[in-house]
Short mmCIF file of C-alpha atoms in Angstrom, two decimals:
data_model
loop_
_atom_site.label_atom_id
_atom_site.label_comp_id
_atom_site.label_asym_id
_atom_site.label_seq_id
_atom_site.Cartn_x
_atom_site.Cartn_y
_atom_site.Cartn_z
CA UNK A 162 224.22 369.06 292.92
CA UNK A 163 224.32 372.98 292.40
CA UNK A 164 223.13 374.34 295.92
CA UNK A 165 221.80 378.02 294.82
CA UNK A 166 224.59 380.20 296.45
CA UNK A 167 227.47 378.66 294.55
CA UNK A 168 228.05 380.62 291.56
CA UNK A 169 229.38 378.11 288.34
CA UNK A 170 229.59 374.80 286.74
CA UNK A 171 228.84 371.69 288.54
CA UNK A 172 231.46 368.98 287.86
CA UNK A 173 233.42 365.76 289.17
CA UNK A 174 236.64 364.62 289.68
CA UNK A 175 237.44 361.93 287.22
CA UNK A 176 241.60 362.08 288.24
CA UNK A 177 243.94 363.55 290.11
CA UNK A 178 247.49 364.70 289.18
CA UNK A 179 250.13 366.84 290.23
CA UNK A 180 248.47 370.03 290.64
CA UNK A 181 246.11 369.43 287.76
CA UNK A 182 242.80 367.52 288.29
CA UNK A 183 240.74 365.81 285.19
CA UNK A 184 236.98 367.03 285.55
CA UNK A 185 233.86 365.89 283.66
CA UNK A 186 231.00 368.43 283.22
CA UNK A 187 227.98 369.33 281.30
CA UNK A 188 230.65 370.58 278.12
CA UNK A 189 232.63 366.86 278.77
CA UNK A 190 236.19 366.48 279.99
CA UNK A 191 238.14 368.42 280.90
CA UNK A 192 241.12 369.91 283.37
CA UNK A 193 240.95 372.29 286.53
CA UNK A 194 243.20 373.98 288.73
CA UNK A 195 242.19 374.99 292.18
CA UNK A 196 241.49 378.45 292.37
CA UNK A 197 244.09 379.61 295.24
CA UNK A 198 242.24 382.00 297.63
CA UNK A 199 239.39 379.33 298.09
CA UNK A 200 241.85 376.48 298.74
CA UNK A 201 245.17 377.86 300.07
CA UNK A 202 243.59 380.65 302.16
CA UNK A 203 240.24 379.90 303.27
CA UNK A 204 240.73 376.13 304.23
CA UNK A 205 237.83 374.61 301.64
CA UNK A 206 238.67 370.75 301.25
CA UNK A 207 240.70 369.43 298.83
CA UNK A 208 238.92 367.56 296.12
CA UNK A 209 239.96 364.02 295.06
CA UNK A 210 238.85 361.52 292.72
CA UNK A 211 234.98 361.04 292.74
CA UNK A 212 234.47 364.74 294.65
CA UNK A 213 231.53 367.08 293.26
CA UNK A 214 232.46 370.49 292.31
CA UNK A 215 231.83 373.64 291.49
CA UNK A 216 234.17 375.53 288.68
CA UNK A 217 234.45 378.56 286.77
CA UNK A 218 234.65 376.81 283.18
CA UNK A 219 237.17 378.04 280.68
CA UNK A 220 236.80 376.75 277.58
CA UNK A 221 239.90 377.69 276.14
CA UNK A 222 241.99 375.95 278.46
CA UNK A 223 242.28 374.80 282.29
CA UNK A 224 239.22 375.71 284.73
CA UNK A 225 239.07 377.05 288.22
CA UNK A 226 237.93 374.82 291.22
CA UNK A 227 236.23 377.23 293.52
CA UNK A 228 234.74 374.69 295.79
CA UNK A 229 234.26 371.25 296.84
CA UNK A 230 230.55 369.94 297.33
CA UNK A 231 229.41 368.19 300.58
CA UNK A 232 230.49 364.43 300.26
CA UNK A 233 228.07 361.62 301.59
CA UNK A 234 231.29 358.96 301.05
CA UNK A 235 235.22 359.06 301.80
CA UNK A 236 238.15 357.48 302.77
CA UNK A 237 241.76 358.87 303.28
CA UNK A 238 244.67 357.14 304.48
CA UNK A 239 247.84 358.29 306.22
CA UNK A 240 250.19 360.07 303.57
CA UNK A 241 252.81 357.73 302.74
CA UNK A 242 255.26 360.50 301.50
CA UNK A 243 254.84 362.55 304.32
CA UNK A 244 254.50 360.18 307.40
CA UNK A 245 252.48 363.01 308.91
CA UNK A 246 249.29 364.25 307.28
CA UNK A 247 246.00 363.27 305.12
CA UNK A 248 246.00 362.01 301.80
CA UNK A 249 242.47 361.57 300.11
CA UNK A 250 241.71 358.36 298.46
CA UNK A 251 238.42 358.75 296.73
CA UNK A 252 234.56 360.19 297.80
CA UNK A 253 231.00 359.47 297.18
CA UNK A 254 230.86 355.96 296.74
CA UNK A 255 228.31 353.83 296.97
CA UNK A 256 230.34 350.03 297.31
CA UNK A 257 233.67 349.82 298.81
CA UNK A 258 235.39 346.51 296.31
CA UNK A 259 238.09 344.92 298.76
CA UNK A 260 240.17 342.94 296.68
CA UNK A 261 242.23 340.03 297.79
CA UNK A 262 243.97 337.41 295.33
CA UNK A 263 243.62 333.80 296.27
CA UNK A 264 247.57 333.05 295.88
CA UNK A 265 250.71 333.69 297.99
CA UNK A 266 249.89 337.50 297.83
CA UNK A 267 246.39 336.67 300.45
CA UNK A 268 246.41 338.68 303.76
CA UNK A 269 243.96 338.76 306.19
CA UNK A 270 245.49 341.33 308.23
CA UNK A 271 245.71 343.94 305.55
CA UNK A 272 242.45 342.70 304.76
CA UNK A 273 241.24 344.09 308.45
CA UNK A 274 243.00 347.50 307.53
CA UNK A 275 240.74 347.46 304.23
CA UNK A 276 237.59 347.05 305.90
CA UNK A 277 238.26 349.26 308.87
CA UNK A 278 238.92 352.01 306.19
CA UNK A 279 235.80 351.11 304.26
CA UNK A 280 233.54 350.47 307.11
CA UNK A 281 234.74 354.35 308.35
CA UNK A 282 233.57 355.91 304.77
CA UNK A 283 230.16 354.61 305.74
CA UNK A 284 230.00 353.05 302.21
CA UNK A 285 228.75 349.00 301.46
CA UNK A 286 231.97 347.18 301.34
CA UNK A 287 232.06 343.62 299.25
CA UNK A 288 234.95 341.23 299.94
CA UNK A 289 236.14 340.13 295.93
CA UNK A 290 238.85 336.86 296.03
CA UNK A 291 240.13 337.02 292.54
CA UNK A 292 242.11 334.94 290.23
CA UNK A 293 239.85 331.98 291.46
CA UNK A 294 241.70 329.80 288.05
CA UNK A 295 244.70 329.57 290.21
CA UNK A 296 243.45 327.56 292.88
CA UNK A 297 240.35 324.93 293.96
CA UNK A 298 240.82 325.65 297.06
CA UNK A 299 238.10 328.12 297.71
CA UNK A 300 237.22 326.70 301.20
CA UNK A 301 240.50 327.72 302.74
CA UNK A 302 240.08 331.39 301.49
CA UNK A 303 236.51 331.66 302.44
CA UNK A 304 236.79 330.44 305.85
CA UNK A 305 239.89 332.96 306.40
CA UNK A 306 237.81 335.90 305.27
CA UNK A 307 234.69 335.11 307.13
CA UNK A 308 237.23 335.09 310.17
CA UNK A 309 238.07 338.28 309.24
CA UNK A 310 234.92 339.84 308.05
CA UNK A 311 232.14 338.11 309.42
CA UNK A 312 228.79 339.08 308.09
CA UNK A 313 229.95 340.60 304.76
CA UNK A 314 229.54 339.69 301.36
CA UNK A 315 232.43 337.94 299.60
CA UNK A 316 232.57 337.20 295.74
CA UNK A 317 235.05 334.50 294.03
CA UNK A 318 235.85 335.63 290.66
CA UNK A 319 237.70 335.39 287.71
CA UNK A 320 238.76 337.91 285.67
CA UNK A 321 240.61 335.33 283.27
CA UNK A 322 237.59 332.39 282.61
CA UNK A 323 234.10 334.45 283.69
CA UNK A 324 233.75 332.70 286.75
CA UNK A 325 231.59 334.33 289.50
CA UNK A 326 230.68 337.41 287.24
CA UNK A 327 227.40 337.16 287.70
CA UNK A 328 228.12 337.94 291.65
CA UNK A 329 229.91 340.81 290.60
CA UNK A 330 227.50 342.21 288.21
CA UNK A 331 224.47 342.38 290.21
CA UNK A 332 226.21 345.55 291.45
CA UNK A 333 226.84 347.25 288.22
CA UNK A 334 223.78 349.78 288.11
CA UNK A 335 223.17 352.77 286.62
CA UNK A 336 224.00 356.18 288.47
CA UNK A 337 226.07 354.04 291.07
CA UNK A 338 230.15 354.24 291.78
CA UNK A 339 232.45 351.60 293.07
CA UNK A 340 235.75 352.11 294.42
CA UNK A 341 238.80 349.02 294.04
CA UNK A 342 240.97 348.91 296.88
CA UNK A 343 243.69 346.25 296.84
CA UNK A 344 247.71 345.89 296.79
CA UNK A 345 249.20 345.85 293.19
CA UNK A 346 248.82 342.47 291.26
CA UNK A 347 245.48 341.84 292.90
CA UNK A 348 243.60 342.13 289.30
CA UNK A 349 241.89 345.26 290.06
CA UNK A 350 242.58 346.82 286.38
CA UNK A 351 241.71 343.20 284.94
CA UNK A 352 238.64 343.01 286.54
CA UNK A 353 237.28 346.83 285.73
CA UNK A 354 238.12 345.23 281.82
CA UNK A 355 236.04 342.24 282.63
CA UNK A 356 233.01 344.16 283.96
CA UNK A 357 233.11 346.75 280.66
CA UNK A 358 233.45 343.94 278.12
CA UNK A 359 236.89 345.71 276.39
CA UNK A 360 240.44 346.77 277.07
CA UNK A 361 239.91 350.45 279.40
CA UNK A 362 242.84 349.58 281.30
CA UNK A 363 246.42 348.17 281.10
CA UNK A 364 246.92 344.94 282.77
CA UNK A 365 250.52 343.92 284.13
CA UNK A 366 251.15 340.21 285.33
CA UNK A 367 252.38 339.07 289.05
CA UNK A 368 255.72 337.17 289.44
CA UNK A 369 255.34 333.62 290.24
CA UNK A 370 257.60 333.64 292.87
CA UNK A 371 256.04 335.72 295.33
CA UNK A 372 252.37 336.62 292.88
CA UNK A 373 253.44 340.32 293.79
CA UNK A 374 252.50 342.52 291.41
CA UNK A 375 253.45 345.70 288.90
CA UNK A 376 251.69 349.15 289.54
CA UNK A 377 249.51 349.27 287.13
CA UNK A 378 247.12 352.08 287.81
CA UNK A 379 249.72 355.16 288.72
CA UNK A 380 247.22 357.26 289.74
CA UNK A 381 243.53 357.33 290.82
CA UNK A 382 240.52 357.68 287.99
CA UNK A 383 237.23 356.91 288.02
CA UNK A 384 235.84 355.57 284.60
CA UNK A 385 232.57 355.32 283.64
CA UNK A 386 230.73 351.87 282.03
CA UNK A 387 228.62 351.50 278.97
CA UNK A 388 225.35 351.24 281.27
CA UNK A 389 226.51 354.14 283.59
CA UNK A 390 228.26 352.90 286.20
CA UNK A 391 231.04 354.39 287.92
CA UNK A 392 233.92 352.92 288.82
CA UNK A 393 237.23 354.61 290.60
CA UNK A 394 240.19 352.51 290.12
CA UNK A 395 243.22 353.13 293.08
CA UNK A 396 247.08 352.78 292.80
CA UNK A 397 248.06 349.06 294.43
CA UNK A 398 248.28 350.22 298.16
CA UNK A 399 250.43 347.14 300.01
CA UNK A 400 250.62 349.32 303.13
CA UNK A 401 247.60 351.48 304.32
CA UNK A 402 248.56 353.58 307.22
CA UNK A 403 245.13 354.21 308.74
CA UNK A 404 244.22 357.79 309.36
CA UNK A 405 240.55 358.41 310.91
CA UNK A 406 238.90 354.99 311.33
CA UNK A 407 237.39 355.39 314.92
CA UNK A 408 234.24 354.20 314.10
CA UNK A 409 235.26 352.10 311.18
CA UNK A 410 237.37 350.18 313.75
CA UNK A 411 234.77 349.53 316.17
CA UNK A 412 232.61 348.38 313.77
CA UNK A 413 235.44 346.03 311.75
CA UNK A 414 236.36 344.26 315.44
CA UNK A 415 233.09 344.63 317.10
CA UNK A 416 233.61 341.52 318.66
CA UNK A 417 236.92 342.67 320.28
CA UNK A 418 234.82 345.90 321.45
CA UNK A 419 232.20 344.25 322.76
CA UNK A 420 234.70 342.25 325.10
CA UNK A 421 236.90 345.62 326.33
CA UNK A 422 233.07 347.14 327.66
CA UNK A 423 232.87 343.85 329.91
CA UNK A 424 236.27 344.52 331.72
CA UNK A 425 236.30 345.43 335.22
CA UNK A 426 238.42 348.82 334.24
CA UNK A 427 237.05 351.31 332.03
CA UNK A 428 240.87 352.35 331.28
CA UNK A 429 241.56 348.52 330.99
CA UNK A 430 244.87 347.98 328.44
CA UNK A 431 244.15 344.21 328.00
CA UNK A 432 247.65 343.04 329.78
CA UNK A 433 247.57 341.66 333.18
CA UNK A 434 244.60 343.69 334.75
CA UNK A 435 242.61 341.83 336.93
CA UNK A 436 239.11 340.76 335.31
CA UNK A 437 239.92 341.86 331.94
CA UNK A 438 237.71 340.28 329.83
CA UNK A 439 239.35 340.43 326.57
CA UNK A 440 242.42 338.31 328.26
CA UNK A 441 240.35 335.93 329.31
CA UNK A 442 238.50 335.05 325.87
CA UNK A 443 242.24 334.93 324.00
CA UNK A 444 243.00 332.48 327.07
CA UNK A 445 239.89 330.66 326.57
CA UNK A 446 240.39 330.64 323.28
CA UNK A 447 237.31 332.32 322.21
CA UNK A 448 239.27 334.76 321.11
CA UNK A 449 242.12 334.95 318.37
CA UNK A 450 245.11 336.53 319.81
CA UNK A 451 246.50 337.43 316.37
CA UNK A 452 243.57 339.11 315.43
CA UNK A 453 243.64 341.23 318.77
CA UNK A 454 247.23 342.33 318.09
CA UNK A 455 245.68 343.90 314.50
CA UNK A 456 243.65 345.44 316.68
CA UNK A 457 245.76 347.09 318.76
CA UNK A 458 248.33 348.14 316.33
CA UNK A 459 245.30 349.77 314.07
CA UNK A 460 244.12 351.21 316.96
CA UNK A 461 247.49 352.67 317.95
CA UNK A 462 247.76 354.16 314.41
CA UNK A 463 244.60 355.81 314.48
CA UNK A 464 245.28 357.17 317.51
CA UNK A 465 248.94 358.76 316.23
CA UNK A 466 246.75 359.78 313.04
CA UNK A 467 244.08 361.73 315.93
CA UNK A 468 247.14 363.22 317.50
CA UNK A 469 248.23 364.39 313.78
CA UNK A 470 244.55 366.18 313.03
CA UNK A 471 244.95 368.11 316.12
CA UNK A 472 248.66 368.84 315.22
CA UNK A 473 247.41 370.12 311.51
CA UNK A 474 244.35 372.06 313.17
CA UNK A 475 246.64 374.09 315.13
CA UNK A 476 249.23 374.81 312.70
CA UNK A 477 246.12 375.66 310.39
CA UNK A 478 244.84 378.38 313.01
CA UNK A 479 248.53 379.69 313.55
CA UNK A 480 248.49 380.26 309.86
CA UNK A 481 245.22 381.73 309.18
CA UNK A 482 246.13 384.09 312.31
CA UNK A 483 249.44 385.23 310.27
CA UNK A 484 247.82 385.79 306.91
CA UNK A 485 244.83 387.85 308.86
CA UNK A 486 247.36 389.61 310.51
CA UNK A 487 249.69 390.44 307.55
CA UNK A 488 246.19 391.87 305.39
CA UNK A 489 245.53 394.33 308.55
CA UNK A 490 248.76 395.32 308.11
CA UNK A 491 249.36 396.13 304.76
CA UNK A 492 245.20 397.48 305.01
CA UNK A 493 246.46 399.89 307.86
CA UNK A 494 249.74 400.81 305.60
CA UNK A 495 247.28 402.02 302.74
#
């Protein structure tokens, strides 16, 4: 995890706060800054929760972050604070946990967004109903999510009475890391208590009304199991603005891409062009026409999020460009 020509400690991100990241190393936990030139000024990537990294240890109080490691997992979505720009969700992963409750708070369509993001991070994702005490209605649920997400796994659990655990568990190994995506209320901090056998995390309840939930979690953290797995736990996200799912997207409505390579028009836009194929399954009704409007409107994001790299690129260079220029400067001066 220590490639030779990076001077330091090895370490991972175990949280991320406000400037201050929680770290776990060969000396235990701990807290790092990042160490400004490498981050600010050179461009290195910004670590998040789950990112290995290498740090100039201080025991005596906060450590440096000099760089991020190479990350074979990762997701971001679009930052909802900013409306333009990247915020980093968590990285090396090995299962992506999509969590929908089986109550009034169920959505396939931000169920879609989930697994376009997860199928993009190039991680396993596993579809997890909870709360399954609240309803015996699985069939409904199941048949909605297979409509969704055909082909991938789906567990019906129970935090609450141990009920489809066992599904669950057979993922809980050694040396791997899960990640919980799912809107607040969902049972994500329940379920991480479930899977360690004790109270790690605070639980909130849902109003009955509308079985929305509290936040919870206020912040990402991964916390590590008795036996060794790894599990990072996410702040409920209701809305995920998708950032860059190209390839998650074409494999999360594969069907729908399969259909636009059949049209008669290469630049086809699905709306009254003659032989579009994609028109005429939603007419036949092979197609679901509310699914192809998630489509589209993912699709449109992730193209306004491409438009927004290329936008941050730019303004990247144009900075770099000043700061070289302002160091010849004062280097000339002296």
């Amino acid at each position: 995890m220590n490639p030779e020509n990076n001077k330091g400690i090895p370490a991972r991100i175990i949280s991320v706060h406000k400037g201050r990241f929680g770290i776990v190393s060969e000396y235990g936990e701990g807290f790092a800054q990042l160490k400004g030139k490498e981050y600010y000024y050179d461009g290195d990537t910004f670590p998040t929760v789950g990112d290995f990294v290498i740090i100039d240890y201080n025991k005596y109080g906060d450590s440096r972050i000099t760089k991020t490691l190479e990350r074979k997992t990762y997701f971001s979505r679009r930052d909802p604070d900013k409306g333009r720009g990247e915020q980093a969700i968590a990285a090396n992963f090995d299962y992506v946990f999509i969590m929908q409750s089986m109550n009034h708070d169920f959505n396939p369509k931000r169920l879609e967004r989930y697994l376009t993001v997860a199928l993009q991070s190039k991680a396993e994702p596993v579809i997890v109903l909870t709360k399954a005490d609240l309803t015996d209605d699985y069939l409904s649920y199941i048949l909605e999510t297979s409509r969704v997400a055909e082909g991938v796994k789906t567990c019906i659990v129970s935090s609450k009475t141990g009920y489809g655990m066992n599904d669950v568990l057979s993922y809980l190994q050694k040396g791997k890391t899960l990640v919980f995506l799912g809107s607040s209320g969902v049972g994500k901090s329940s379920l991480v208590n479930a899977l360690a056998g004790e109270r790690i995390m605070d639980v909130n309840g849902i109003r009955e009304n509308d079985s929305k939930g509290r936040h919870t979690t206020t912040h990402r953290e991964l916390v590590m199991l008795k036996n060794g797995t790894m599990i990072i736990d996410t702040p409920g996200m209701r809305e995920l603005g998708v950032w860059d799912v190209t390839e998650g997207l074409n494999d999360a409505f594969s069907e729908i891409e399969d259909l636009a390579n059949r049209c008669r028009f290469r630049n086809c836009r699905h709306e009254t062009e003659p032989g579009c194929a994609v028109r005429e399954a939603i007419e036949s009704g092979r197609l679901d026409e509310v699914r192809f409007e998630s489509y589209i409107k993912i699709k449109a994001e992730a193209k306004y999020s491409e438009d927004s790299v290329d936008y941050r690129r730019q303004k990247e260079l144009r900075f770099k460009s000043i700061v070289i220029g302002e160091r010849k400067k004062r280097k000339d001066v002296y």
